[in-house]
PDB file of C-alpha atoms in Angstrom:
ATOM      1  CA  UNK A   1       0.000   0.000   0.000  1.00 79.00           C
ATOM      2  CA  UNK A   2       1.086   3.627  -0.935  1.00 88.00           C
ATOM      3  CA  UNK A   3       1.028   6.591   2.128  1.00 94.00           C
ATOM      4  CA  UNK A   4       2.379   9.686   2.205  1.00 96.00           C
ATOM      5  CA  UNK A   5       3.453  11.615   5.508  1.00 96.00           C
ATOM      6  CA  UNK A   6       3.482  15.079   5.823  1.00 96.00           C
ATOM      7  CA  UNK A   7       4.604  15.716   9.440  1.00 95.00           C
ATOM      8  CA  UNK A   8       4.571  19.170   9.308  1.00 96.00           C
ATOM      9  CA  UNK A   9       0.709  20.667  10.030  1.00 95.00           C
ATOM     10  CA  UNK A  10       1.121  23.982  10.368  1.00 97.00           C
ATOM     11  CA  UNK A  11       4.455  26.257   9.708  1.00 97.00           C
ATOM     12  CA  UNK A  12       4.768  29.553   9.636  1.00 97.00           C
ATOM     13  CA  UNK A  13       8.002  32.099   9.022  1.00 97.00           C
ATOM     14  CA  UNK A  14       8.630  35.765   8.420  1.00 97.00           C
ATOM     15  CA  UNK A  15       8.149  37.005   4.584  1.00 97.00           C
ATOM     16  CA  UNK A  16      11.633  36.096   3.248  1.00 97.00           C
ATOM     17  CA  UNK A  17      12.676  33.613   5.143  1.00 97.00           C
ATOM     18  CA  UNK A  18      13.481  30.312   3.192  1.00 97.00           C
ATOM     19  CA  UNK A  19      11.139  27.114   4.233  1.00 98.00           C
ATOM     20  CA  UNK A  20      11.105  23.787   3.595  1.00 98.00           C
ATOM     21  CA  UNK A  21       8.341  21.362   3.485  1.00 98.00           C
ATOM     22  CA  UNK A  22       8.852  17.729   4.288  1.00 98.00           C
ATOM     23  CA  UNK A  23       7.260  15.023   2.532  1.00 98.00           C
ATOM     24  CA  UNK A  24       7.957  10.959   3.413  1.00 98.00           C
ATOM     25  CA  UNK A  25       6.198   8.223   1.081  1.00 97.00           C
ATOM     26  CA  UNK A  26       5.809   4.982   1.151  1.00 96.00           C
ATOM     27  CA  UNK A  27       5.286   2.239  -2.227  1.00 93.00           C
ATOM     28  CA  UNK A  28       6.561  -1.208  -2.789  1.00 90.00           C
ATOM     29  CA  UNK A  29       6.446  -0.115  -6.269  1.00 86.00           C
ATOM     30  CA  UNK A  30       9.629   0.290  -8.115  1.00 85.00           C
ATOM     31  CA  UNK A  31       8.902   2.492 -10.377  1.00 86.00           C
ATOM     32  CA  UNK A  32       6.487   5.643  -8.948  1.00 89.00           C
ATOM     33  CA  UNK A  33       5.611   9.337  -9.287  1.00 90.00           C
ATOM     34  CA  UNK A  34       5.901  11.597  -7.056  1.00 93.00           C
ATOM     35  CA  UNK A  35       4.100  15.323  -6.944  1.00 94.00           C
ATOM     36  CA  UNK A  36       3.418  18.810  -5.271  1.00 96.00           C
ATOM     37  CA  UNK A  37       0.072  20.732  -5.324  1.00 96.00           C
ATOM     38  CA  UNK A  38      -0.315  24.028  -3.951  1.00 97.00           C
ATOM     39  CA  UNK A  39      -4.015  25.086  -2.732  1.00 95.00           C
ATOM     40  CA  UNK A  40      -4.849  28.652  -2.333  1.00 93.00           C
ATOM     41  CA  UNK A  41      -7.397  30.056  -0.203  1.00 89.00           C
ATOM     42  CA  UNK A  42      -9.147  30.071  -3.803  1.00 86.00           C
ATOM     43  CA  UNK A  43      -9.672  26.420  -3.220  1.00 87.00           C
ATOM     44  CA  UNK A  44      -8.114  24.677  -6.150  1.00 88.00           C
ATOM     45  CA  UNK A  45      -5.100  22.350  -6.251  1.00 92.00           C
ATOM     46  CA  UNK A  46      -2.743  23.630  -8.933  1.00 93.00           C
ATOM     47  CA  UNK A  47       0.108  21.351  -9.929  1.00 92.00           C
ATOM     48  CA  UNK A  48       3.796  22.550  -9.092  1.00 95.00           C
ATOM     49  CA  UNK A  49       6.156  19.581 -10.264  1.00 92.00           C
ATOM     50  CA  UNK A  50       5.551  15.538 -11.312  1.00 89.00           C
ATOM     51  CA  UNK A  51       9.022  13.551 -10.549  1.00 89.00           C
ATOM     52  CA  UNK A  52       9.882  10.284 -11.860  1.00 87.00           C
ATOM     53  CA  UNK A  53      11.064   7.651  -9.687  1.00 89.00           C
ATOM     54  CA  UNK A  54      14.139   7.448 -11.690  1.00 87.00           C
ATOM     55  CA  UNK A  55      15.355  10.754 -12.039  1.00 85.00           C
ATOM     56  CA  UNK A  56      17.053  11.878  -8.640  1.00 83.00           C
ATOM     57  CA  UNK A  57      18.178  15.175  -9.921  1.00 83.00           C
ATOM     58  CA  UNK A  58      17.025  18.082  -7.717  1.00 86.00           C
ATOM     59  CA  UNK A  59      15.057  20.414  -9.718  1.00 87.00           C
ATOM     60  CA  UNK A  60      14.593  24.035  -9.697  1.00 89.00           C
ATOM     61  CA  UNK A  61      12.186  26.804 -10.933  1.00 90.00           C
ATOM     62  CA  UNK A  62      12.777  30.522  -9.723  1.00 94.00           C
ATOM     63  CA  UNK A  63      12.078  30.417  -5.678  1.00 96.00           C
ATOM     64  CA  UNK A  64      10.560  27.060  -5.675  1.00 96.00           C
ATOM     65  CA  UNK A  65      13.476  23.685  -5.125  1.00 95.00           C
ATOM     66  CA  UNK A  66      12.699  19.982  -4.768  1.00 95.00           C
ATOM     67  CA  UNK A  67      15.014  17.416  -3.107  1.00 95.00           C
ATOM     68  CA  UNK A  68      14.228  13.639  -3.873  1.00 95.00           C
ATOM     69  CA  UNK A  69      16.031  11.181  -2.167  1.00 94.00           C
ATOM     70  CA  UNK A  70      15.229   7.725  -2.622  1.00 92.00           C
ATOM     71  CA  UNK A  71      17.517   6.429   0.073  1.00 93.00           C
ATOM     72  CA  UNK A  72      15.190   8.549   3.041  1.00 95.00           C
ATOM     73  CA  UNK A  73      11.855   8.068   0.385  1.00 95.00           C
ATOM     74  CA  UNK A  74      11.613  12.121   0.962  1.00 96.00           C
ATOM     75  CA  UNK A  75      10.703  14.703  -1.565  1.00 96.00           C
ATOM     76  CA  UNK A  76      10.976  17.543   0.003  1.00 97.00           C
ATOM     77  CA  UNK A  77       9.894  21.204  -1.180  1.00 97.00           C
ATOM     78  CA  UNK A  78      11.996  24.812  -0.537  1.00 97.00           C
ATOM     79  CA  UNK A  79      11.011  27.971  -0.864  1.00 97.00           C
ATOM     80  CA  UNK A  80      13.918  30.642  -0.936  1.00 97.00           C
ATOM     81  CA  UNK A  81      12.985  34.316  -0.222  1.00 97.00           C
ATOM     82  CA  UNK A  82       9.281  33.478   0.484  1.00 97.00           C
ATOM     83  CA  UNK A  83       6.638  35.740   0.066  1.00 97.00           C
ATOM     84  CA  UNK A  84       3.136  36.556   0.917  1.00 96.00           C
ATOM     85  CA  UNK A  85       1.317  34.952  -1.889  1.00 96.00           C
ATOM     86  CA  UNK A  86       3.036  31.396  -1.262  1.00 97.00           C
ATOM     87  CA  UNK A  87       0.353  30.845   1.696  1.00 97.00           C
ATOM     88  CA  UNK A  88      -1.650  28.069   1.146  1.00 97.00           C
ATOM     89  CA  UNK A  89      -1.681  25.024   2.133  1.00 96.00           C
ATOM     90  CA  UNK A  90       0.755  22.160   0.102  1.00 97.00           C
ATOM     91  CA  UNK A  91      -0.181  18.308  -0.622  1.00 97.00           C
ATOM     92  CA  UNK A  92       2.662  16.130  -1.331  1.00 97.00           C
ATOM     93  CA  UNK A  93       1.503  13.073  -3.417  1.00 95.00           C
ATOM     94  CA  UNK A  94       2.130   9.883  -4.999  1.00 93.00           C
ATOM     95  CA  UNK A  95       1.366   7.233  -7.868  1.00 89.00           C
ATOM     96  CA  UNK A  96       2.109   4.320  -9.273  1.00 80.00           C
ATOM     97  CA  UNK A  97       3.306   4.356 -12.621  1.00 70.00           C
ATOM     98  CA  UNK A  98       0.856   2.416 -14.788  1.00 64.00           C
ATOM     99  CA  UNK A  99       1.700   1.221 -18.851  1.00 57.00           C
ATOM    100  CA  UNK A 100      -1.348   3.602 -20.233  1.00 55.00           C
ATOM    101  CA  UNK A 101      -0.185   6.659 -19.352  1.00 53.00           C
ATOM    102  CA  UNK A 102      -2.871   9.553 -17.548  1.00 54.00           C
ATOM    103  CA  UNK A 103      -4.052   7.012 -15.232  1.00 64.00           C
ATOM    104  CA  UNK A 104      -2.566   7.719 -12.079  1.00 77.00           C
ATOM    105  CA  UNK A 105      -4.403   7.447  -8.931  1.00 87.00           C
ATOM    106  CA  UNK A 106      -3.188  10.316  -5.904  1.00 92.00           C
ATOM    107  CA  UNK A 107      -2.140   9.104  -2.334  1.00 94.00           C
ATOM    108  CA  UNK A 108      -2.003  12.094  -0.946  1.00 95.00           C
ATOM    109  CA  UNK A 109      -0.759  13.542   2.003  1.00 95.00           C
ATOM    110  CA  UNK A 110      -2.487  15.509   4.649  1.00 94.00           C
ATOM    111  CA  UNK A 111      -1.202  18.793   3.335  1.00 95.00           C
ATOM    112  CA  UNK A 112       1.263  20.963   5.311  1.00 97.00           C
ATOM    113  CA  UNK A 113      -0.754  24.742   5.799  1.00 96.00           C
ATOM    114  CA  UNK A 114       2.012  27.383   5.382  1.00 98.00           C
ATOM    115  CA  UNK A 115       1.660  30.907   6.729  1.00 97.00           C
ATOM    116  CA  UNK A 116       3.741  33.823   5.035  1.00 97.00           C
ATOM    117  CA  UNK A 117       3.965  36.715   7.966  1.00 97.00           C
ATOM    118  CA  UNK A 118       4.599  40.091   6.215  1.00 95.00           C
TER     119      UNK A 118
ATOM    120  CA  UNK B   1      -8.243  26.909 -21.963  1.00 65.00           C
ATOM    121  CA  UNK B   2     -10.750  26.606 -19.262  1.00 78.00           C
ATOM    122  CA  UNK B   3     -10.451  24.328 -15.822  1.00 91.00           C
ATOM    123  CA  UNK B   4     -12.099  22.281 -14.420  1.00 94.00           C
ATOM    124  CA  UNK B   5     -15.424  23.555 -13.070  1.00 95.00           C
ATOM    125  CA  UNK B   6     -17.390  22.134 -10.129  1.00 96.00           C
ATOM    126  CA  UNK B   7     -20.648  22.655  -9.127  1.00 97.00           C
ATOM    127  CA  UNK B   8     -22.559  23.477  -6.618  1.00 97.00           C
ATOM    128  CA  UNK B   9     -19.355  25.201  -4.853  1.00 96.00           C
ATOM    129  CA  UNK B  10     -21.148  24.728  -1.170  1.00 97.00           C
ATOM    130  CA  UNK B  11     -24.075  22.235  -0.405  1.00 97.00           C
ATOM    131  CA  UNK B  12     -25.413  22.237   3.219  1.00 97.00           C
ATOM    132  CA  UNK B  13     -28.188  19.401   3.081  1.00 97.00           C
ATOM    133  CA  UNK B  14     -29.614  17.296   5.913  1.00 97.00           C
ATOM    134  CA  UNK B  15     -28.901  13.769   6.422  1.00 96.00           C
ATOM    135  CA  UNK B  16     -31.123  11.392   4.731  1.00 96.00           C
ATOM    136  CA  UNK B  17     -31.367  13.688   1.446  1.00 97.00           C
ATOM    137  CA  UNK B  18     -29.761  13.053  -1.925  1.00 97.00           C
ATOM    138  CA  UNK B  19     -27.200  15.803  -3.346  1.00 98.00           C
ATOM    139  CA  UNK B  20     -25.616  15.372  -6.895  1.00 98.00           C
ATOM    140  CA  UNK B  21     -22.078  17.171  -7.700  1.00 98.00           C
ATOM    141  CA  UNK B  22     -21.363  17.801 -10.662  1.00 98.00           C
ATOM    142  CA  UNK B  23     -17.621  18.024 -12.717  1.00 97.00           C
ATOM    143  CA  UNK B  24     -17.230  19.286 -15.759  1.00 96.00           C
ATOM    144  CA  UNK B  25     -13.749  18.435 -16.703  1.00 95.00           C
ATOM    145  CA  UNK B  26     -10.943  20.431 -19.239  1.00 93.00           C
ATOM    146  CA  UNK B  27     -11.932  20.145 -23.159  1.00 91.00           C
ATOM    147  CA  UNK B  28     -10.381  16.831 -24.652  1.00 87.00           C
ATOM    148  CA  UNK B  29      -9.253  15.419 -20.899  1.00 90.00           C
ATOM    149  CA  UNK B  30     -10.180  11.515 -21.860  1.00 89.00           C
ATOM    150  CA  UNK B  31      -9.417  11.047 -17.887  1.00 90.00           C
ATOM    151  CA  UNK B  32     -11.597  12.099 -14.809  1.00 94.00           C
ATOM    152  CA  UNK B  33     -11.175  11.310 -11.275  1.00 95.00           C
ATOM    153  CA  UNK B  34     -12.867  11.850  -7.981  1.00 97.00           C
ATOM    154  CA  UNK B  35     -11.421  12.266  -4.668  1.00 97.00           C
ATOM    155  CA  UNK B  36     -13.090  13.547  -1.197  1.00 97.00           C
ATOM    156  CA  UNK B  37     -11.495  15.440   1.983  1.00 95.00           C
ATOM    157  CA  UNK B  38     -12.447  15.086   4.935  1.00 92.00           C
ATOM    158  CA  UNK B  39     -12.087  17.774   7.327  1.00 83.00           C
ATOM    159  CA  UNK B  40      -8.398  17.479   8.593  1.00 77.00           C
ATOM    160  CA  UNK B  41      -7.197  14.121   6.839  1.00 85.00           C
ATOM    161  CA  UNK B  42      -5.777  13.355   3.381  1.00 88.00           C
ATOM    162  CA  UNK B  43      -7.587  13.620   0.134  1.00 94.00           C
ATOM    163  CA  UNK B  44      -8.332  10.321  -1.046  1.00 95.00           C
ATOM    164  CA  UNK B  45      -8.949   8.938  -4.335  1.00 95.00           C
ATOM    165  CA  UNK B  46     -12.936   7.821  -4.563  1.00 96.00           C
ATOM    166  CA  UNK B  47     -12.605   6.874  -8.792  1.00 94.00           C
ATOM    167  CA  UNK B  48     -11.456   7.328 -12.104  1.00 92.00           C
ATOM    168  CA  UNK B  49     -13.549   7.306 -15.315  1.00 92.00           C
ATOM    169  CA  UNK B  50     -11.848   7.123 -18.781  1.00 89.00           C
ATOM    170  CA  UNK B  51     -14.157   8.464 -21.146  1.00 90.00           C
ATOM    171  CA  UNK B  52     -17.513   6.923 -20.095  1.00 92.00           C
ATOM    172  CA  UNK B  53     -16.027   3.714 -18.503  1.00 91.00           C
ATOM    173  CA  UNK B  54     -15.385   3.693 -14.814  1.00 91.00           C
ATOM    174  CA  UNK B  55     -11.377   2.068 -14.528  1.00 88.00           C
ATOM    175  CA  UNK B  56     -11.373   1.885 -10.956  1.00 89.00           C
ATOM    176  CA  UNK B  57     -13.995   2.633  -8.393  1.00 92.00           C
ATOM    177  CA  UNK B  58     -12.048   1.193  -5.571  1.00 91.00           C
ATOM    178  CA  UNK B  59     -11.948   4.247  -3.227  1.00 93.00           C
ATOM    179  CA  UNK B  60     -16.096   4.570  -3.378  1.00 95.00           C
ATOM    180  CA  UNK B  61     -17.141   4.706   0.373  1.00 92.00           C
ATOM    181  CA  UNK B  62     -20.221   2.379  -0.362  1.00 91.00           C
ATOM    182  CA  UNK B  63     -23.228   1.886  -2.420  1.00 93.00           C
ATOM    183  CA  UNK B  64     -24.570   5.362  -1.296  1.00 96.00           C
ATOM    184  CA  UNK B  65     -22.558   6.490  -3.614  1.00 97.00           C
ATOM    185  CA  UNK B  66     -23.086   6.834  -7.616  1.00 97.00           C
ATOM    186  CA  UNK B  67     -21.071   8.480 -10.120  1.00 97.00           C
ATOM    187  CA  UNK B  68     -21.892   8.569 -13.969  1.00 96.00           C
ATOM    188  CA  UNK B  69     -19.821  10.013 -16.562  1.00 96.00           C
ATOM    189  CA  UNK B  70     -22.572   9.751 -19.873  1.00 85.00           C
ATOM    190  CA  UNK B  71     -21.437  10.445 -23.371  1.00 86.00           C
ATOM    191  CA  UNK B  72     -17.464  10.639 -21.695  1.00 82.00           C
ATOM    192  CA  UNK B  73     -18.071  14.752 -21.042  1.00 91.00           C
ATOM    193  CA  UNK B  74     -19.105  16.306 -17.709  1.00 96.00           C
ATOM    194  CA  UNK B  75     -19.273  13.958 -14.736  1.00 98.00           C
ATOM    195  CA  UNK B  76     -21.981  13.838 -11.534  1.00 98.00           C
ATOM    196  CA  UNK B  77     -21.667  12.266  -8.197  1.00 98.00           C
ATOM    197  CA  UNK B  78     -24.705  11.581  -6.260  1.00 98.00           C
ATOM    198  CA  UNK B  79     -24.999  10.652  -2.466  1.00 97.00           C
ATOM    199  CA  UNK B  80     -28.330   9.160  -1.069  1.00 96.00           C
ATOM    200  CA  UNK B  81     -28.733   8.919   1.230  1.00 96.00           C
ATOM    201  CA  UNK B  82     -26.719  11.415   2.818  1.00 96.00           C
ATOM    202  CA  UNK B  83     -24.879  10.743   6.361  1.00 96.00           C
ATOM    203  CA  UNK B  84     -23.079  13.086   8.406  1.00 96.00           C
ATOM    204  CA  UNK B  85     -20.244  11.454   7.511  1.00 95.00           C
ATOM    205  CA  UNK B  86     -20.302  12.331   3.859  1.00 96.00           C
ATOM    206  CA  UNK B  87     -19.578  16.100   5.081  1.00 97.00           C
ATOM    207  CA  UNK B  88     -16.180  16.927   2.942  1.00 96.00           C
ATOM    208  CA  UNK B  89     -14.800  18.909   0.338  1.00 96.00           C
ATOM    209  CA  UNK B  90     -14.971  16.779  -3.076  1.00 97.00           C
ATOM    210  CA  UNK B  91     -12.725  17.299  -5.514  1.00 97.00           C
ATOM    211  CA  UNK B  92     -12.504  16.548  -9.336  1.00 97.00           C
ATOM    212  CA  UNK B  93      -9.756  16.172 -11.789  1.00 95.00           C
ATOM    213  CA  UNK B  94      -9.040  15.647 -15.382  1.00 93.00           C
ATOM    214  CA  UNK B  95      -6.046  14.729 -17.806  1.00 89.00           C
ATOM    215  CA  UNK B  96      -5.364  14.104 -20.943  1.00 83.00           C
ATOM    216  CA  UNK B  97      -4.670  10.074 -22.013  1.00 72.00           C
ATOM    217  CA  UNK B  98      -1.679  10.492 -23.936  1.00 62.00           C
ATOM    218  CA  UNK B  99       0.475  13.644 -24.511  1.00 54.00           C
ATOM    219  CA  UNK B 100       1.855  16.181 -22.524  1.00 50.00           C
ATOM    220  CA  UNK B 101       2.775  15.210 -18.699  1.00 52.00           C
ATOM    221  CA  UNK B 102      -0.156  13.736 -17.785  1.00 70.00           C
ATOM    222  CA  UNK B 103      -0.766  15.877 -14.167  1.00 82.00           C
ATOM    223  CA  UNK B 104      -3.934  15.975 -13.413  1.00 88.00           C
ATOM    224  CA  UNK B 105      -5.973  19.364 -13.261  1.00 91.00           C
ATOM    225  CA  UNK B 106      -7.836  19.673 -10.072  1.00 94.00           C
ATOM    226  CA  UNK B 107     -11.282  21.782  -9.944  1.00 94.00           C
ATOM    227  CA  UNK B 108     -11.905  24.066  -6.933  1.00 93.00           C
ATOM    228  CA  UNK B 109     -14.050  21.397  -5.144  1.00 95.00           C
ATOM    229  CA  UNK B 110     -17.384  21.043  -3.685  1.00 97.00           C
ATOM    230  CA  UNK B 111     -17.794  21.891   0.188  1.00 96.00           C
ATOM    231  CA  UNK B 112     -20.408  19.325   1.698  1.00 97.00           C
ATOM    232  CA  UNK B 113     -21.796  20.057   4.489  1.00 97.00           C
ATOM    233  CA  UNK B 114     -24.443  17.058   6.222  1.00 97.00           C
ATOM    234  CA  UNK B 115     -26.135  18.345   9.304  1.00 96.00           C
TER     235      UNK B 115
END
């Protein structure tokens, strides 16, 4: 069985401050997706990155980082100079990786609420 | 392009009654899942249609539960009866089958509420 483990509930740091949200999964499968979804007070889940099992490389995209370790089974999300509009709350989440691609089932985690104070 | 829509946004009904959500998903998006939260937990997967044909309903609570996807389009998902556990914002999603990266596009969700 697939979980995910967000341990952090609530966090909340000083408008550029970095911060870095922890994410933990669990699969038996080899091969596996892993993902980050933001939710705004809007209500929506809007995607941030999809990682492939395989690819370890740490991956950037202006203020937003992602560290994926398969040794710890962490992918784990920075934010460098964070500012007001990043509050929301962010779901880590994971999926098997099936042969026809698009169907891929979410685990997800119980989301981690972040608070940018201005 | 447009999102996904959802709709009603908020549905306060009391138990025993029937409610019907309904999901319209992104133009072209062969794929369209289901999943619920409930207040304070994970969101979890309830099922996934492809086109018309349901793929995997494993995540449906129980047989108070129906969802139809007719002609492959828009999507509902009707509770009756209702139970206070039901209460839960319910989320929809679409992607495309093949193409592009295959995330799924989340709608804003429907906030029921079972008093």
């Amino acid at each position: 069985a697939q979980k995910v483990t967000q341990a952090q509930t609530e966090i909340s740091v000083v408008e550029k401050e970095d911060v870095t949200l922890d994410c933990v999964y669990e699969t038996r499968d080899t091969t596996y997706y892993l993902f980050w979804y933001k939710q705004p007070p809007s209500g929506e889940l809007v995607f941030l990155i999809r990682r492939n099992s395989f690819d370890e490389q740490n991956e950037i995209s202006g203020r937003y980082s992602w560290n994926f370790q398969k040794s710890t089974s962490s992918f784990n999300f920075t934010i460098t100079a964070s500012q007001v509009v990043d509050s929301a709350v962010y779901f880590c989440a994971l999926s098997e990786a099936v042969l026809n691609f698009g169907n891929e089932k979410l685990t997800f985690g119980t989301g981690t609420r972040l608070t940018i104070i201005p | 392009e447009a999102g996904v829509t959802q709709f009603p946004s908020h549905s306060v009904i009391e138990k025993g009654q029937t409610v019907t959500l309904r999901c319209d998903p992104i133009s072209g998006h062969d794929n369209l899942y289901w999943y619920r939260r409930v207040m304070g937990k994970e969101i979890k997967f309830l099922l996934h249609f492809v086109k018309e044909s349901k793929q995997d309903e494993s995540g449906m609570p129980n047989n108070r539960f129906l969802a139809e996807r007719t002609g492959g389009t828009y999507s509902t998902l009707k509770v009756q009866p209702a139970e206070l556990e039901d209460s839960g914002v319910y989320f929809c999603a679409s992607s495309r089958s093949s193409g592009g990266t295959y995330e799924q596009y989340f709608g804003p969700g429907t906030r029921l509420t079972v008093t």
